Amino acid sequence: MTRLKSLRLPLMLLALSGPASGGTALKALLESNSYKDSWVSVGASIDGSRLRLDFEGPWSKGALLYDRDSSLVTLVDHLHKTILALTPDNQATLQLFVTLAATQLKKQEASWNPASLKAFELAQHNSQVFFNGTPRLAEKGVKMEGVPCDKYVTDLETGEKREVWITSPEKAGFSAEDYNTLRSLAHLTLTMGNGLFTQMGADTTTFSQNFYEPQFPMAAVLHSRGKASSQFKVLKIQSQSFGVTAFDLPTGYRNLTMLDLMRQGSPAVTPQN
């Protein structure tokens, strides 16, 4: 009886905290070798049909939450303390808005100041290097962070090169459910941004087709002018249990609407001299 009493408080706390569930957690880093202040640290938490992507860099800090069952995407900006929920209808509107903005950007390219033009040209170049070309298998069984991968190399007509180390979701440590959620978000992101990528000269056809094959990139390196210009690398991936609050939104933040987003985005369509 005494022992049961001593266990009562821990059991109550466990009940109040809610059941933990198994999932996948990973940490990754995306950085530019050309600009020291261009990097983003990424942490992903995936629990079945739910995904939370936390990111932080010199100019941004926030999170993206995705629910595969409802297709709801929620963007959290910790710097400005705002939350934007994108329903499927809002996503379609945003896709149209991005396409129109990208078209306008291209038309006004000649009137930009040097800094804006350089930034756009860099984004345009990286988009083409990332998406274009047909990869070829260069090496099998290469270990990245202890995970056996196949190395694929894409040589572009411009002289640039893309190297990607690919493995299967199972070898990376994903359950089928967690991987399907991650792939679903990647599909959605590509669909919403396709108008922008196309305006930047990117051919997303081959890239989209590769989504139908279960695969996961453990690392990628983009080469420009004979040297690595930017790289992505998974630092850690493991199975992990998440409590019920892991996918909660922060409190005290301002909720934005699509109209707020378009008002904020409209000045960026025309870079000022």
Coordinates of C-alpha atoms in Angstrom, one line a residue:
M1 CA 0.0 0.0 0.0
T2 CA 2.8 2.4 0.9
R3 CA 4.5 1.7 -2.4
L4 CA 1.2 2.3 -4.3
K5 CA 0.9 5.7 -2.6
S6 CA 4.5 6.6 -3.6
L7 CA 3.7 5.9 -7.2
R8 CA 0.4 7.8 -7.2
L9 CA 1.9 11.3 -7.9
P10 CA 4.2 10.1 -10.8
L11 CA 1.3 8.2 -12.4
M12 CA -1.0 11.3 -12.1
L13 CA 1.7 13.5 -13.7
L14 CA 2.1 10.9 -16.5
A15 CA -1.7 10.9 -17.1
L16 CA -1.9 14.7 -17.2
S17 CA 1.0 15.0 -19.7
G18 CA -0.8 12.8 -22.2
P19 CA 0.4 9.7 -24.0
A20 CA 3.8 9.8 -25.8
S21 CA 4.0 8.5 -29.3
G22 CA 6.8 7.2 -31.4
G23 CA 8.1 9.2 -34.2
T24 CA 11.2 10.5 -36.0
A25 CA 13.5 13.4 -35.1
L26 CA 16.2 14.8 -37.3
K27 CA 18.6 17.8 -37.3
A28 CA 20.2 19.2 -40.4
L29 CA 22.2 22.2 -41.6
L30 CA 21.9 24.2 -44.8
E31 CA 24.8 26.6 -45.5
S32 CA 26.5 28.6 -48.2
N33 CA 30.2 28.4 -48.6
S34 CA 30.2 31.8 -50.4
Y35 CA 28.5 33.8 -47.7
K36 CA 29.3 33.1 -44.1
D37 CA 26.1 34.6 -42.8
S38 CA 23.9 32.4 -45.1
W39 CA 23.0 29.3 -43.1
V40 CA 19.9 27.7 -41.6
S41 CA 19.7 25.1 -38.8
V42 CA 16.8 22.8 -39.2
G43 CA 15.1 20.4 -36.7
A44 CA 12.2 18.2 -37.8
S45 CA 9.8 16.3 -35.5
I46 CA 7.5 13.8 -37.3
D47 CA 4.8 11.8 -35.6
G48 CA 2.7 9.9 -38.0
S49 CA 0.6 12.4 -40.0
R50 CA 2.0 15.4 -38.1
L51 CA 5.2 17.3 -38.7
R52 CA 7.0 20.2 -37.1
L53 CA 9.9 21.9 -38.8
D54 CA 11.8 24.4 -36.7
F55 CA 14.4 26.6 -38.4
E56 CA 16.8 29.2 -37.3
G57 CA 19.4 31.4 -39.0
P58 CA 21.0 34.9 -39.0
W59 CA 17.8 36.4 -40.5
S60 CA 15.0 34.0 -39.5
K61 CA 13.7 32.0 -36.6
G62 CA 10.4 30.1 -36.8
A63 CA 8.6 26.9 -37.4
L64 CA 6.4 25.2 -40.0
L65 CA 3.7 22.8 -38.8
Y66 CA 2.0 20.4 -41.2
D67 CA -1.0 18.0 -40.7
R68 CA -1.1 15.5 -43.6
D69 CA -4.7 14.5 -42.8
S70 CA -6.1 18.0 -43.2
S71 CA -3.4 19.4 -45.4
L72 CA -3.2 22.4 -43.0
V73 CA 0.1 24.2 -43.0
T74 CA 0.9 26.7 -40.2
L75 CA 3.8 29.1 -40.3
V76 CA 5.2 30.6 -37.1
D77 CA 7.5 33.6 -37.1
H78 CA 9.2 33.9 -33.7
L79 CA 11.0 37.1 -34.6
H80 CA 7.7 39.0 -35.3
K81 CA 5.6 36.7 -33.1
T82 CA 3.0 35.9 -35.8
I83 CA 1.1 32.8 -36.9
L84 CA -0.3 32.2 -40.4
A85 CA -2.5 29.2 -41.0
L86 CA -2.8 28.1 -44.6
T87 CA -5.8 26.0 -45.4
P88 CA -6.0 24.1 -48.7
D89 CA -8.0 27.1 -50.2
N90 CA -5.4 29.5 -48.9
Q91 CA -2.6 27.4 -50.4
A92 CA -4.2 27.6 -53.8
T93 CA -4.4 31.4 -53.5
L94 CA -0.8 31.6 -52.3
Q95 CA 0.3 29.5 -55.2
L96 CA -1.3 32.0 -57.6
F97 CA 0.1 34.9 -55.7
V98 CA 3.6 33.5 -55.9
T99 CA 3.3 32.8 -59.6
L100 CA 2.1 36.4 -60.3
A101 CA 4.8 37.9 -58.1
A102 CA 7.5 35.8 -59.8
T103 CA 6.3 37.0 -63.2
Q104 CA 6.4 40.6 -62.0
L105 CA 9.8 40.2 -60.6
K106 CA 11.2 38.9 -63.9
K107 CA 9.7 41.8 -65.8
Q108 CA 11.2 44.4 -63.5
E109 CA 14.7 42.8 -63.2
A110 CA 16.3 45.5 -65.4
S111 CA 15.3 48.3 -63.0
W112 CA 16.7 46.8 -59.8
N113 CA 19.6 48.1 -57.8
P114 CA 22.9 46.1 -57.9
A115 CA 22.3 44.5 -54.5
S116 CA 18.8 43.3 -55.3
L117 CA 19.9 42.1 -58.7
K118 CA 22.8 40.1 -57.3
A119 CA 20.6 38.5 -54.7
F120 CA 18.0 37.5 -57.3
E121 CA 20.7 36.1 -59.7
L122 CA 22.2 34.0 -56.9
A123 CA 18.7 32.6 -56.1
Q124 CA 18.1 32.0 -59.8
H125 CA 21.4 30.2 -60.2
N126 CA 21.0 28.0 -57.1
S127 CA 17.5 27.0 -58.3
Q128 CA 18.8 25.9 -61.6
V129 CA 21.7 24.0 -60.1
F130 CA 19.3 22.4 -57.6
F131 CA 16.6 21.2 -60.0
N132 CA 18.0 20.9 -63.5
G133 CA 19.8 18.0 -65.1
T134 CA 19.6 14.3 -64.9
P135 CA 21.5 12.6 -62.1
R136 CA 23.8 9.6 -62.7
L137 CA 24.8 7.0 -60.2
A138 CA 28.5 7.6 -59.3
E139 CA 29.1 5.4 -56.3
K140 CA 27.2 2.9 -54.1
G141 CA 27.4 2.2 -50.4
V142 CA 28.9 5.5 -49.3
K143 CA 28.3 6.1 -45.6
M144 CA 27.0 9.4 -44.4
E145 CA 26.5 9.7 -40.7
G146 CA 26.8 6.0 -40.5
V147 CA 24.0 5.4 -43.1
P148 CA 24.8 3.6 -46.3
C149 CA 24.0 5.9 -49.3
D150 CA 24.2 5.9 -53.1
K151 CA 26.0 9.0 -54.5
Y152 CA 24.4 10.7 -57.5
V153 CA 26.1 13.3 -59.6
T154 CA 24.4 15.8 -62.0
D155 CA 26.7 17.6 -64.5
L156 CA 25.0 20.7 -65.9
E157 CA 25.7 22.3 -69.3
T158 CA 26.8 25.4 -67.5
G159 CA 29.7 23.6 -65.9
E160 CA 28.1 23.4 -62.4
K161 CA 27.6 20.2 -60.6
R162 CA 25.2 18.7 -58.0
E163 CA 26.2 15.8 -55.7
V164 CA 23.5 14.1 -53.6
W165 CA 23.8 11.2 -51.3
I166 CA 20.6 9.2 -51.3
T167 CA 19.4 6.4 -49.0
S168 CA 16.1 4.5 -48.4
P169 CA 13.7 5.8 -45.7
E170 CA 14.1 2.5 -43.8
K171 CA 18.0 2.8 -43.7
A172 CA 17.7 6.4 -42.6
G173 CA 15.4 5.4 -39.7
F174 CA 12.0 6.5 -40.9
S175 CA 8.8 4.6 -40.3
A176 CA 6.6 4.4 -43.5
E177 CA 4.0 6.7 -41.9
D178 CA 6.6 9.4 -40.9
Y179 CA 8.3 9.3 -44.3
N180 CA 5.0 9.6 -46.2
T181 CA 4.2 12.8 -44.2
L182 CA 7.6 14.3 -45.0
R183 CA 7.2 13.4 -48.7
S184 CA 3.7 14.8 -48.7
L185 CA 5.0 18.2 -47.4
A186 CA 7.8 18.2 -50.0
H187 CA 5.2 17.6 -52.8
L188 CA 3.0 20.4 -51.5
T189 CA 6.0 22.8 -51.2
L190 CA 7.1 22.1 -54.7
T191 CA 3.5 22.6 -56.0
M192 CA 3.1 25.9 -54.3
G193 CA 6.5 27.3 -55.4
N194 CA 6.5 25.8 -58.9
G195 CA 5.6 29.2 -60.5
L196 CA 8.6 30.9 -58.8
F197 CA 11.0 28.0 -59.6
T198 CA 9.9 28.0 -63.3
Q199 CA 10.4 31.8 -63.6
M200 CA 13.9 31.3 -62.3
G201 CA 14.7 28.8 -65.1
A202 CA 14.3 25.6 -63.0
D203 CA 13.0 22.4 -64.5
T204 CA 11.2 20.6 -61.8
T205 CA 9.9 17.7 -63.9
T206 CA 12.6 15.2 -63.2
F207 CA 12.8 16.3 -59.6
S208 CA 9.1 15.7 -59.2
Q209 CA 9.3 12.3 -60.8
N210 CA 11.9 11.2 -58.2
F211 CA 9.4 11.8 -55.4
Y212 CA 7.6 8.6 -56.5
E213 CA 10.6 6.6 -55.5
P214 CA 11.0 6.2 -51.7
Q215 CA 14.3 7.9 -51.1
F216 CA 15.8 10.4 -48.6
P217 CA 18.8 12.7 -49.1
M218 CA 21.4 12.5 -46.3
A219 CA 23.6 15.2 -47.9
A220 CA 23.8 17.4 -51.0
V221 CA 26.5 19.7 -52.4
L222 CA 26.1 22.3 -55.1
H223 CA 29.2 23.3 -57.1
S224 CA 29.8 26.5 -58.9
R225 CA 32.9 27.7 -60.8
G226 CA 34.7 24.5 -59.8
K227 CA 34.1 24.6 -56.1
A228 CA 31.4 23.9 -53.5
S229 CA 29.0 26.8 -53.2
S230 CA 26.4 25.5 -50.8
Q231 CA 25.6 22.3 -49.0
F232 CA 23.0 20.4 -47.0
K233 CA 23.7 17.7 -44.5
V234 CA 21.7 15.7 -42.0
L235 CA 23.5 15.8 -38.7
K236 CA 21.4 13.4 -36.7
I237 CA 18.3 11.3 -37.2
Q238 CA 16.7 9.0 -34.6
S239 CA 13.5 7.5 -33.4
Q240 CA 11.9 9.7 -30.7
S241 CA 8.7 9.9 -28.7
F242 CA 6.8 13.2 -28.6
G243 CA 4.3 14.4 -25.9
V244 CA 1.0 15.9 -26.9
T245 CA 2.3 19.5 -26.6
A246 CA 5.1 18.9 -29.1
F247 CA 3.0 20.2 -32.0
D248 CA 1.2 23.0 -30.1
L249 CA 1.4 26.6 -31.3
P250 CA 2.9 29.3 -29.2
T251 CA 0.6 31.5 -27.2
G252 CA 0.4 35.3 -27.3
Y253 CA 1.3 35.5 -31.0
R254 CA -0.7 37.6 -33.6
N255 CA -2.7 35.6 -36.1
L256 CA -2.2 36.7 -39.7
T257 CA -4.6 36.3 -42.6
M258 CA -3.9 35.8 -46.3
L259 CA -4.7 39.5 -46.8
D260 CA -2.0 40.4 -44.3
L261 CA 0.5 38.2 -46.1
M262 CA -0.2 39.7 -49.5
R263 CA 0.1 43.2 -48.1
Q264 CA 3.5 42.3 -46.6
G265 CA 4.6 40.6 -49.8
S266 CA 3.5 43.3 -52.3
P267 CA 6.4 45.8 -51.6
A268 CA 8.9 42.9 -52.2
V269 CA 7.6 42.5 -55.7
T270 CA 9.3 45.7 -56.7
P271 CA 12.9 46.0 -55.3
Q272 CA 13.6 49.6 -54.7
N273 CA 16.6 51.5 -56.2

